[in-house]
Each structure stands twice: as C-alpha cells, then as structure tokens.
C-alpha cells in the first residue's frame, strides 16, 4: 500500500471521529496493523472504534496478541487455537477440570487458561470478548472465565499469518513464543501412544540440545527423527512445563536434517549459572550451580512412602491407598544460596548416601538409635555452611526453583590455590 493510500485512510478515520486524534500516533498504529498483515479495511474499522470513542475500547476493539498487556480486565481477541490441553486441579477442595494452551494471531502467540469447557479445539478460529489477562512469569497470560464470550468463526476472519519464523537459541526460548526456528541435536527420543479427541496418536518426545542449553520437545507428527540427528525445526512453538520451556511442533512444521558437525557432541555441556540467572529463567535442564547450604529444611531425613504410589505416608496411611505397609526412604531438602539468589535442592536417597558418606543401612541404624530430631542435628553439623557443587534439572513453580540433582558433592576450597588466583587478579589490576 502506498503512503498516499495510508494517508487517505488516516484522513477518513480523523474525519469520522468526533474527538481530536494524534495523527502521528494513529499512523503508527495503522502501519503496525498493516505490518502484521491485517487488511486495510479491517485496520480502519478497528482504529476508528478505538479512536472515535463511540464504543468502549476495553471490550469491543480487537487487541493484537503482540499488544496484550498483563492485568487487563477485558480484552477482545480474534485468534487461532495453536494448542490446548486439559488439566485436573483442586479448587477449594473440589476437583475441577481446566484447559490451558496457546492462542496465536498474525502478530504472535500467547498462553491461555480456560477455567471451564468452552468446547474449543486445536485449529479453531475464535472471536473472544471479555477475556482478562494476568501476569505470569513476567509476561501476559489470557484467562477465559465465566464472563468470557467465545464464538467460533471461519478462517477468513483472521488474516494469514504474515510474520516470519524467528531463529532462537534454546536458552532464549520463552513461554508462548510461536513460529520458532531451532537448530539442535536430538539427545534422546521416545514414543508413546495417546488418545486425542477419541483418536489414537503416536507422540514423539525427548531432549534437544544446542551449545547453549537443553530442552524437552514433543512432536505430534512422525518426522523420522533419530537420536544423534542434528535438525533444523521451522514452525515450532514453545510451551512451559514446570517452568522449563518445551519445543512443540506438528505436521505444519518442517524438519530438515543437517550435518552432524553443525552441533558436535563436545559442544553440548551443562550450563554453568549463577542462582539469580536460574531464578530469572524459572528453571532449566542440565545446569551446574555452586552455592552454600544455608538450611537443612524440615522433611529431610527418613521418610516413609506408599509402596503403590510413592506418596509419603503419615502413621502408615497413604492419602490415596489408605492403610499400607510403608517403605523407608531417605532424602535431603536443602536451601542453597550463592550470594546472588536462593533455591531449594531436593536430594534423593543415593545422592544423600554419597553426600553423607554413609550407606542407607548405616544411616537407618543411626536414625533408629537417636530418633530423627537428633539425626537431623547431626546432618546439619555435616552440611550447614558448606559449599556444594550441583548438576541437575531445575524446575520452577509458584514457590520458586527446586533443583533435582543428578550429581552433588561438597566443594573443598584449596586455600593456597585460591589465594594465588586472587593475588594474580590483584596484580593484573595494578
């Protein structure tokens, strides 16, 4: 569209409005809609409603997904359902089924939660009014509640997606990002059978890695992936599971096999992060951190689990299976700080044995002789204020970051070496 045509449309909007309009602001908005592929007539109608003030903008004008802000009480979206999944939760003691997924339009994608069944499916084109947004993990998230009106509409109501796929390194993936390109090595691959809308499908999942990070993936189509293969995936989108971004792609995506040398195995190493970086990311796979144990939390030591579901028991009773003969287990719940941030660390039985340099049977005898309170005091003497080096996967939720170690060991400072390093650094500064 020529500049003259744009100016004519702007003149029409200004003439039709009964309010004073900032021409520069109007032109900026008009051009943005065009950049996202919105037809001129639809753009004109939307901006006329917004700037004329004749209609309540908060409920009737359409908002492009790229412009959706957190904590807005009412938004109007015209979008496509990119993905949708059910989830069972408990609200005020009552079970409840909600739905979560991703909406997309010509400007981008955004995560959503539907607090009831709106009978919508992947691929549906929706006209949504009275949705509201919240801030989640530093970005906006759309919520569909009792006041929300959802109407299915046809494909012609939404312009073709015009934005180009953008290439990301795995460490830069964020929730709700759509039309993603990633180049990664397939580190592991599994397949499982699921039922979707009454139909049986095979889903492929595993771990992808590049030279910056690892992430889980889900493929809803058989792309003939193999472990060790280096691929370029175009048209994927990003979902979040327990704070960790996951790459998801289906038959609309393309997968190109690349030379293995594009990402060598030796280039894939754990990410060494400060704890504040891990907290800001809200979780990550295969990370290395370093910090000081500042607390051995309640719940550490010996616990007892249901032999059926592994839930912890209380007085030989499982919340799901009733009275059981519980199995003894051992764990540590630590709080670790590196001066930049704080995380929780949940250490399982085998690593607890290694960290304490005692076998399970030895520790069990000590526990039986001293009772758990004394047992925990002894553990605290061994670990409190000690520096630990940890490798593992960090999961994020509303309560913060919990690191599940695959390796944890006490870090012993070599004072002579550290002093030499410090001296060298000081000499370089002089």
CSV table of C-alpha atoms in Angstrom, one decimal:
chain,number,residue,atom,x,y,z
A,1,UNK,CA,0.0,0.0,0.0
A,2,UNK,CA,1.4,3.4,-0.9
A,3,UNK,CA,1.9,6.2,1.5
A,4,UNK,CA,-0.8,8.2,-0.2
A,5,UNK,CA,-3.3,5.4,0.3
A,6,UNK,CA,-2.3,5.2,4.0
A,7,UNK,CA,-2.8,9.0,4.4
A,8,UNK,CA,-6.2,8.7,2.8
A,9,UNK,CA,-7.3,6.1,5.3
A,10,UNK,CA,-6.0,8.2,8.1
A,11,UNK,CA,-7.9,11.2,6.9
A,12,UNK,CA,-11.1,9.1,6.7
A,13,UNK,CA,-10.6,8.0,10.4
A,14,UNK,CA,-9.9,11.5,11.6
A,15,UNK,CA,-12.9,12.9,9.7
A,16,UNK,CA,-15.2,10.2,11.1
A,17,UNK,CA,-14.1,10.7,14.7
A,18,UNK,CA,-15.7,13.3,16.9
A,19,UNK,CA,-12.6,13.5,19.0
A,20,UNK,CA,-9.2,15.1,18.5
A,21,UNK,CA,-6.8,12.4,17.3
A,22,UNK,CA,-3.0,12.5,17.4
A,23,UNK,CA,-2.2,11.9,13.7
A,24,UNK,CA,1.3,10.5,14.3
A,25,UNK,CA,0.0,8.0,16.9
A,26,UNK,CA,-2.8,7.0,14.5
A,27,UNK,CA,-0.4,6.5,11.6
A,28,UNK,CA,2.0,4.5,13.8
A,29,UNK,CA,-0.9,2.2,14.8
A,30,UNK,CA,-2.2,1.9,11.3
A,31,UNK,CA,1.2,0.9,9.9
A,32,UNK,CA,1.7,-1.7,12.7
A,33,UNK,CA,-1.6,-3.4,11.8
A,34,UNK,CA,-0.5,-3.5,8.1
A,35,UNK,CA,2.9,-5.0,9.1
A,36,UNK,CA,1.1,-7.9,10.7
A,37,UNK,CA,-0.9,-8.4,7.6
A,38,UNK,CA,-4.3,-7.1,8.8
A,39,UNK,CA,-6.3,-5.9,5.8
A,40,UNK,CA,-6.6,-2.1,5.4
A,41,UNK,CA,-10.4,-2.1,5.8
A,42,UNK,CA,-10.3,-4.2,9.0
A,43,UNK,CA,-7.5,-2.0,10.3
A,44,UNK,CA,-9.5,1.1,9.5
A,45,UNK,CA,-12.6,-0.2,11.3
A,46,UNK,CA,-10.6,-1.3,14.4
A,47,UNK,CA,-8.8,2.1,14.7
A,48,UNK,CA,-12.0,4.0,14.1
A,49,UNK,CA,-13.6,2.3,17.0
A,50,UNK,CA,-10.5,2.8,19.2
A,51,UNK,CA,-10.0,6.5,18.4
A,52,UNK,CA,-13.6,7.6,17.9
A,53,UNK,CA,-14.6,6.8,21.5
A,54,UNK,CA,-18.1,5.9,20.3
A,55,UNK,CA,-17.5,2.3,21.6
A,56,UNK,CA,-16.0,1.2,24.8
A,57,UNK,CA,-12.5,0.3,23.7
A,58,UNK,CA,-11.8,-2.0,26.6
A,59,UNK,CA,-14.4,-4.5,25.5
A,60,UNK,CA,-15.1,-4.1,21.8
A,61,UNK,CA,-12.0,-3.3,19.9
A,62,UNK,CA,-9.8,-6.1,18.9
A,63,UNK,CA,-6.4,-6.4,20.5
A,64,UNK,CA,-3.5,-7.9,18.6
A,65,UNK,CA,-1.7,-10.5,20.7
A,66,UNK,CA,1.6,-8.6,20.4
A,67,UNK,CA,-0.2,-5.7,22.2
A,68,UNK,CA,-1.8,-7.7,25.1
A,69,UNK,CA,-0.6,-6.5,28.5
A,70,UNK,CA,-0.8,-8.1,31.9
A,71,UNK,CA,-3.7,-7.4,34.3
A,72,UNK,CA,-6.2,-6.0,31.8
A,73,UNK,CA,-9.8,-6.7,32.9
A,74,UNK,CA,-11.3,-7.1,29.4
A,75,UNK,CA,-9.7,-7.9,26.1
A,76,UNK,CA,-11.1,-8.8,22.7
A,77,UNK,CA,-9.1,-11.3,20.6
A,78,UNK,CA,-9.5,-12.8,17.2
A,79,UNK,CA,-7.2,-15.7,17.2
A,80,UNK,CA,-6.4,-19.3,16.4
A,81,UNK,CA,-6.1,-22.2,19.0
A,82,UNK,CA,-2.5,-23.3,18.5
A,83,UNK,CA,-2.6,-25.9,21.3
A,84,UNK,CA,-5.0,-26.9,24.0
A,85,UNK,CA,-4.7,-29.4,26.8
A,86,UNK,CA,-6.9,-30.4,29.8
A,87,UNK,CA,-5.7,-30.3,33.4
A,88,UNK,CA,-7.2,-31.6,36.6
A,89,UNK,CA,-6.8,-29.3,39.6
A,90,UNK,CA,-8.3,-28.9,43.0
A,91,UNK,CA,-10.1,-25.6,43.9
A,92,UNK,CA,-11.3,-25.1,47.5
A,93,UNK,CA,-11.2,-28.9,48.0
A,94,UNK,CA,-13.2,-29.6,44.9
A,95,UNK,CA,-11.8,-31.3,41.7
A,96,UNK,CA,-12.0,-29.1,38.7
A,97,UNK,CA,-11.1,-29.5,35.0
A,98,UNK,CA,-9.4,-26.6,33.3
A,99,UNK,CA,-7.8,-26.1,29.9
A,100,UNK,CA,-4.5,-24.5,29.0
A,101,UNK,CA,-2.7,-23.9,25.8
A,102,UNK,CA,-1.6,-21.2,23.3
A,103,UNK,CA,-3.5,-18.7,21.2
A,104,UNK,CA,-2.0,-17.2,18.0
A,105,UNK,CA,-2.8,-14.5,15.5
A,106,UNK,CA,-0.9,-12.7,12.8
A,107,UNK,CA,1.2,-10.8,15.4
A,108,UNK,CA,2.3,-13.6,17.7
A,109,UNK,CA,1.3,-16.2,20.3
A,110,UNK,CA,0.3,-16.1,24.0
A,111,UNK,CA,-0.5,-18.7,26.6
A,112,UNK,CA,-4.1,-19.0,28.0
A,113,UNK,CA,-6.1,-20.8,30.7
A,114,UNK,CA,-9.8,-21.6,30.2
A,115,UNK,CA,-11.4,-22.0,33.6
A,116,UNK,CA,-14.3,-24.0,32.1
A,117,UNK,CA,-15.0,-26.1,29.0
A,118,UNK,CA,-15.7,-23.7,26.0
A,119,UNK,CA,-15.8,-26.7,23.6
A,120,UNK,CA,-12.8,-25.4,21.6
A,121,UNK,CA,-10.2,-27.5,19.8
A,122,UNK,CA,-6.8,-27.0,18.3
A,123,UNK,CA,-7.1,-25.1,15.0
A,124,UNK,CA,-10.4,-23.4,15.8
A,125,UNK,CA,-10.6,-19.7,14.9
A,126,UNK,CA,-12.2,-17.8,17.8
A,127,UNK,CA,-13.7,-14.4,18.4
A,128,UNK,CA,-13.2,-13.9,22.2
A,129,UNK,CA,-14.6,-11.0,24.2
A,130,UNK,CA,-14.3,-10.2,27.9
A,131,UNK,CA,-11.3,-12.3,28.4
A,132,UNK,CA,-8.9,-11.0,31.0
A,133,UNK,CA,-5.2,-11.1,31.5
A,134,UNK,CA,-2.8,-11.8,34.3
A,135,UNK,CA,1.0,-11.6,34.7
A,136,UNK,CA,2.6,-15.0,34.7
A,137,UNK,CA,6.4,-15.5,34.7
A,138,UNK,CA,6.9,-11.8,33.8
A,139,UNK,CA,4.6,-11.9,30.7
A,140,UNK,CA,0.9,-11.6,30.0
A,141,UNK,CA,-1.4,-14.7,30.0
A,142,UNK,CA,-5.0,-14.7,28.8
A,143,UNK,CA,-7.7,-16.1,31.0
A,144,UNK,CA,-11.2,-17.2,29.9
A,145,UNK,CA,-13.7,-17.1,32.8
A,146,UNK,CA,-17.5,-17.1,33.4
A,147,UNK,CA,-17.9,-13.6,31.8
A,148,UNK,CA,-15.9,-14.5,28.7
A,149,UNK,CA,-17.8,-14.9,25.4
A,150,UNK,CA,-16.2,-17.3,22.9
A,151,UNK,CA,-17.5,-17.7,19.4
A,152,UNK,CA,-16.1,-19.9,16.7
A,153,UNK,CA,-15.7,-18.2,13.4
A,154,UNK,CA,-14.3,-19.1,10.0
A,155,UNK,CA,-10.8,-18.9,8.7
A,156,UNK,CA,-11.5,-15.8,6.5
A,157,UNK,CA,-12.0,-13.6,9.6
A,158,UNK,CA,-8.3,-13.9,10.5
A,159,UNK,CA,-5.6,-12.7,8.1
A,160,UNK,CA,-3.0,-15.1,7.0
A,161,UNK,CA,-0.1,-15.4,9.5
A,162,UNK,CA,2.4,-13.0,8.0
A,163,UNK,CA,5.2,-12.9,10.5
A,164,UNK,CA,8.4,-14.7,9.6
A,165,UNK,CA,9.7,-17.6,11.8
A,166,UNK,CA,12.5,-16.4,14.0
A,167,UNK,CA,15.5,-18.5,15.0
A,168,UNK,CA,16.2,-18.9,18.7
A,169,UNK,CA,19.0,-20.5,20.7
A,170,UNK,CA,17.5,-22.9,23.2
A,171,UNK,CA,18.5,-20.8,26.2
A,172,UNK,CA,16.4,-17.9,24.8
A,173,UNK,CA,13.1,-19.7,24.4
A,174,UNK,CA,10.2,-18.3,26.4
A,175,UNK,CA,6.6,-19.4,27.0
A,176,UNK,CA,4.1,-18.5,24.3
A,177,UNK,CA,6.6,-17.8,21.6
A,178,UNK,CA,5.3,-19.1,18.3
A,179,UNK,CA,6.8,-19.7,14.8
A,180,UNK,CA,10.1,-20.7,16.2
A,181,UNK,CA,13.2,-22.0,14.3
A,182,UNK,CA,15.7,-24.0,16.4
A,183,UNK,CA,18.8,-25.9,15.3
A,184,UNK,CA,19.5,-28.7,17.7
A,185,UNK,CA,20.8,-32.2,18.2
A,186,UNK,CA,18.3,-34.9,19.3
A,187,UNK,CA,19.8,-36.2,22.5
A,188,UNK,CA,17.0,-38.7,23.4
A,189,UNK,CA,13.9,-39.9,21.7
A,190,UNK,CA,10.8,-41.8,23.0
A,191,UNK,CA,7.4,-42.5,21.5
A,192,UNK,CA,4.1,-43.1,23.3
A,193,UNK,CA,0.5,-43.6,22.3
A,194,UNK,CA,-2.1,-41.1,23.4
A,195,UNK,CA,-5.8,-40.6,22.7
A,196,UNK,CA,-6.8,-37.2,21.3
A,197,UNK,CA,-10.4,-36.4,20.6
A,198,UNK,CA,-11.1,-40.2,20.6
A,199,UNK,CA,-8.4,-41.0,18.1
A,200,UNK,CA,-5.2,-42.8,18.9
A,201,UNK,CA,-2.0,-41.0,18.0
A,202,UNK,CA,1.8,-41.7,18.4
A,203,UNK,CA,3.6,-38.8,20.0
A,204,UNK,CA,7.4,-38.4,19.9
A,205,UNK,CA,9.3,-36.7,22.7
A,206,UNK,CA,12.7,-36.4,24.1
A,207,UNK,CA,15.6,-33.9,24.7
A,208,UNK,CA,17.0,-31.4,22.2
A,209,UNK,CA,20.3,-29.6,22.8
A,210,UNK,CA,22.4,-26.9,21.3
A,211,UNK,CA,25.6,-25.2,22.5
A,212,UNK,CA,23.6,-23.0,24.9
A,213,UNK,CA,21.0,-25.3,26.7
A,214,UNK,CA,18.9,-28.5,26.6
A,215,UNK,CA,15.1,-28.6,26.4
A,216,UNK,CA,12.4,-31.2,26.1
A,217,UNK,CA,10.4,-31.5,22.9
A,218,UNK,CA,7.1,-33.0,21.7
A,219,UNK,CA,6.5,-33.9,18.0
A,220,UNK,CA,2.9,-34.6,17.0
A,221,UNK,CA,4.0,-36.0,13.6
A,222,UNK,CA,6.5,-38.7,12.6
A,223,UNK,CA,9.4,-36.7,11.2
A,224,UNK,CA,11.6,-39.8,11.2
A,225,UNK,CA,13.8,-38.3,14.0
A,226,UNK,CA,16.7,-40.4,15.4
A,227,UNK,CA,18.9,-40.0,18.4
A,228,UNK,CA,22.1,-38.1,17.5
A,229,UNK,CA,20.5,-36.4,14.5
A,230,UNK,CA,21.1,-32.6,14.1
A,231,UNK,CA,18.0,-30.9,12.7
A,232,UNK,CA,16.6,-27.5,11.8
A,233,UNK,CA,13.0,-27.3,13.0
A,234,UNK,CA,10.9,-24.5,11.5
A,235,UNK,CA,7.4,-23.5,12.7
A,236,UNK,CA,7.6,-24.9,16.2
A,237,UNK,CA,6.1,-23.2,19.2
A,238,UNK,CA,7.0,-23.0,22.9
A,239,UNK,CA,5.1,-24.4,25.9
A,240,UNK,CA,6.1,-24.4,29.5
A,241,UNK,CA,6.2,-27.4,31.9
A,242,UNK,CA,7.2,-26.7,35.5
A,243,UNK,CA,9.0,-23.5,34.4
A,244,UNK,CA,11.0,-25.2,31.6
A,245,UNK,CA,10.3,-24.2,28.0
A,246,UNK,CA,9.5,-27.1,25.7
A,247,UNK,CA,9.6,-27.1,21.9
A,248,UNK,CA,6.4,-28.5,20.4
A,249,UNK,CA,5.8,-29.0,16.7
A,250,UNK,CA,3.3,-30.8,14.4
A,251,UNK,CA,2.6,-31.6,10.8
A,252,UNK,CA,2.6,-27.8,10.0
A,253,UNK,CA,6.3,-27.6,10.9
A,254,UNK,CA,9.2,-28.6,8.7
A,255,UNK,CA,12.2,-30.6,9.9
A,256,UNK,CA,15.5,-30.5,7.9
A,257,UNK,CA,18.3,-32.9,8.7
A,258,UNK,CA,21.7,-31.2,8.9
A,259,UNK,CA,25.3,-32.3,9.0
A,260,UNK,CA,26.2,-33.7,12.5
A,261,UNK,CA,29.2,-31.3,12.6
A,262,UNK,CA,26.8,-28.3,12.9
A,263,UNK,CA,26.4,-29.2,16.6
A,264,UNK,CA,29.1,-31.5,17.8
A,265,UNK,CA,28.5,-33.6,20.9
A,266,UNK,CA,31.5,-32.0,22.6
A,267,UNK,CA,29.9,-28.6,22.2
A,268,UNK,CA,27.0,-29.7,24.4
A,269,UNK,CA,27.9,-29.1,28.0
A,270,UNK,CA,25.9,-28.3,31.2
A,271,UNK,CA,25.1,-24.6,31.6
A,272,UNK,CA,27.0,-23.0,34.5
A,273,UNK,CA,24.7,-20.5,36.0
A,274,UNK,CA,24.6,-18.1,39.0
A,275,UNK,CA,21.5,-18.8,41.1
A,276,UNK,CA,19.8,-15.5,40.1
A,277,UNK,CA,20.1,-16.5,36.5
A,278,UNK,CA,18.4,-19.8,37.3
A,279,UNK,CA,15.6,-18.0,39.2
A,280,UNK,CA,15.1,-15.4,36.4
A,281,UNK,CA,14.7,-18.3,33.9
A,282,UNK,CA,12.4,-20.1,36.3
A,283,UNK,CA,14.0,-23.4,35.6
A,284,UNK,CA,16.3,-25.1,33.1
A,285,UNK,CA,17.6,-28.6,32.2
A,286,UNK,CA,21.1,-29.8,32.7
A,287,UNK,CA,22.6,-26.9,34.8
A,288,UNK,CA,25.6,-26.6,37.1
A,289,UNK,CA,25.4,-24.4,40.2
A,290,UNK,CA,27.6,-23.6,43.1
A,291,UNK,CA,26.4,-22.4,46.5
A,292,UNK,CA,26.4,-22.6,50.3
A,293,UNK,CA,23.9,-24.7,52.3
A,294,UNK,CA,22.1,-22.2,54.5
A,295,UNK,CA,19.3,-24.5,55.7
A,296,UNK,CA,18.5,-28.2,56.1
A,297,UNK,CA,14.8,-28.0,55.8
A,298,UNK,CA,12.0,-29.8,57.6
A,299,UNK,CA,11.1,-33.0,55.8
A,300,UNK,CA,14.8,-34.1,55.5
A,301,UNK,CA,16.0,-37.4,56.8
A,302,UNK,CA,14.0,-40.6,56.8
A,303,UNK,CA,10.5,-40.6,55.4
A,304,UNK,CA,8.0,-43.4,54.6
A,305,UNK,CA,6.3,-43.9,51.3
A,306,UNK,CA,3.3,-45.8,50.0
A,307,UNK,CA,4.6,-48.9,48.1
A,308,UNK,CA,1.9,-48.3,45.4
A,309,UNK,CA,2.2,-44.7,44.5
A,310,UNK,CA,5.4,-43.5,46.3
A,311,UNK,CA,3.5,-40.7,48.1
A,312,UNK,CA,4.7,-40.0,51.6
A,313,UNK,CA,2.6,-41.7,54.4
A,314,UNK,CA,1.5,-40.5,57.8
A,315,UNK,CA,1.1,-43.1,60.5
A,316,UNK,CA,1.1,-45.9,57.9
A,317,UNK,CA,-1.7,-44.2,55.9
A,318,UNK,CA,-1.5,-43.1,52.3
A,319,UNK,CA,-3.9,-40.3,51.2
A,320,UNK,CA,-4.7,-42.4,48.1
A,321,UNK,CA,-4.4,-46.0,49.1
A,322,UNK,CA,-5.4,-45.9,52.8
A,323,UNK,CA,-3.5,-48.1,55.3
A,324,UNK,CA,-0.4,-49.6,53.8
A,325,UNK,CA,2.9,-51.1,54.9
A,326,UNK,CA,5.2,-48.2,54.0
A,327,UNK,CA,8.7,-48.3,52.7
A,328,UNK,CA,11.5,-46.3,54.3
A,329,UNK,CA,13.2,-43.7,52.1
A,330,UNK,CA,15.9,-41.1,52.6
A,331,UNK,CA,16.1,-37.5,51.3
A,332,UNK,CA,17.5,-34.1,52.0
A,333,UNK,CA,15.7,-30.8,51.4
A,334,UNK,CA,18.3,-28.1,51.3
A,335,UNK,CA,18.3,-24.3,50.8
A,336,UNK,CA,21.3,-23.2,48.9
A,337,UNK,CA,22.5,-19.6,48.3
A,338,UNK,CA,25.4,-18.2,46.2
A,339,UNK,CA,25.1,-14.5,47.1
A,340,UNK,CA,23.0,-13.7,44.0
A,341,UNK,CA,20.0,-16.0,44.6
A,342,UNK,CA,18.5,-18.8,46.6
A,343,UNK,CA,17.0,-22.1,45.5
A,344,UNK,CA,15.7,-25.4,47.0
A,345,UNK,CA,17.6,-28.6,46.4
A,346,UNK,CA,15.8,-32.0,46.7
A,347,UNK,CA,18.4,-34.8,47.1
A,348,UNK,CA,17.3,-38.4,46.7
A,349,UNK,CA,18.4,-41.5,48.6
A,350,UNK,CA,21.5,-42.5,46.6
A,351,UNK,CA,23.0,-39.0,46.4
A,352,UNK,CA,22.2,-38.4,50.1
A,353,UNK,CA,24.2,-41.5,50.9
A,354,UNK,CA,27.1,-40.2,48.8
A,355,UNK,CA,26.9,-36.7,50.3
A,356,UNK,CA,26.9,-38.0,53.9
A,357,UNK,CA,29.5,-40.8,53.1
A,358,UNK,CA,27.3,-43.4,54.8
A,359,UNK,CA,25.2,-46.2,53.5
A,360,UNK,CA,21.4,-46.4,53.8
A,361,UNK,CA,21.7,-49.2,56.4
A,362,UNK,CA,24.3,-47.3,58.5
A,363,UNK,CA,22.1,-44.2,58.5
A,364,UNK,CA,19.0,-46.2,59.3
A,365,UNK,CA,20.7,-47.6,62.4
A,366,UNK,CA,21.7,-44.1,63.5
A,367,UNK,CA,18.2,-42.9,62.9
A,368,UNK,CA,16.7,-45.8,65.0
A,369,UNK,CA,19.1,-45.2,67.8
A,370,UNK,CA,18.9,-41.4,68.0
A,371,UNK,CA,15.4,-40.6,66.7
A,372,UNK,CA,15.0,-38.3,63.7
A,373,UNK,CA,15.5,-35.0,65.5
A,374,UNK,CA,19.0,-35.9,66.7
A,375,UNK,CA,19.7,-37.5,63.3
A,376,UNK,CA,18.9,-34.2,61.6
A,377,UNK,CA,21.0,-32.3,64.0
A,378,UNK,CA,24.0,-34.5,63.0
A,379,UNK,CA,23.2,-33.9,59.3
A,380,UNK,CA,23.1,-30.1,59.9
A,381,UNK,CA,26.5,-30.2,61.6
A,382,UNK,CA,27.9,-32.0,58.5
A,383,UNK,CA,26.3,-29.8,55.8
A,384,UNK,CA,25.4,-26.3,57.2
A,385,UNK,CA,27.5,-23.5,55.7
A,386,UNK,CA,29.3,-26.0,53.5
A,387,UNK,CA,29.7,-25.2,49.8
A,388,UNK,CA,28.2,-27.7,47.3
A,389,UNK,CA,28.6,-28.2,43.6
A,390,UNK,CA,25.4,-29.4,41.9
A,391,UNK,CA,24.4,-30.7,38.5
A,392,UNK,CA,20.8,-31.4,37.6
A,393,UNK,CA,17.5,-30.2,36.3
A,394,UNK,CA,15.8,-27.1,37.9
A,395,UNK,CA,12.0,-27.0,38.0
A,396,UNK,CA,10.1,-23.8,38.6
A,397,UNK,CA,6.7,-23.1,40.2
A,398,UNK,CA,4.9,-20.5,42.3
A,399,UNK,CA,7.1,-21.4,45.2
A,400,UNK,CA,10.4,-20.9,43.5
A,401,UNK,CA,13.1,-23.1,42.0
A,402,UNK,CA,13.7,-26.7,43.0
A,403,UNK,CA,16.9,-28.3,41.7
A,404,UNK,CA,16.8,-32.1,41.3
A,405,UNK,CA,20.5,-33.1,41.4
A,406,UNK,CA,22.0,-35.8,39.2
A,407,UNK,CA,25.3,-35.1,41.0
A,408,UNK,CA,26.0,-33.2,44.2
A,409,UNK,CA,29.3,-33.0,46.1
A,410,UNK,CA,30.9,-30.9,48.8
A,411,UNK,CA,33.3,-28.4,47.4
A,412,UNK,CA,36.6,-28.1,49.2
A,413,UNK,CA,38.5,-24.9,48.8
A,414,UNK,CA,42.2,-25.1,48.2
A,415,UNK,CA,43.1,-22.0,50.1
A,416,UNK,CA,46.7,-21.9,48.6
A,417,UNK,CA,45.4,-22.1,45.1
A,418,UNK,CA,42.5,-19.6,45.7
A,419,UNK,CA,45.0,-17.2,47.3
A,420,UNK,CA,47.3,-17.4,44.3
A,421,UNK,CA,44.4,-16.8,41.9
A,422,UNK,CA,43.3,-13.7,44.0
A,423,UNK,CA,46.9,-12.4,44.1
A,424,UNK,CA,47.2,-12.8,40.3
A,425,UNK,CA,43.9,-10.9,39.8
A,426,UNK,CA,45.1,-8.1,42.0
A,427,UNK,CA,48.4,-7.8,40.2
A,428,UNK,CA,46.6,-7.5,36.9
A,429,UNK,CA,44.6,-4.6,38.3
A,430,UNK,CA,47.7,-2.7,39.5
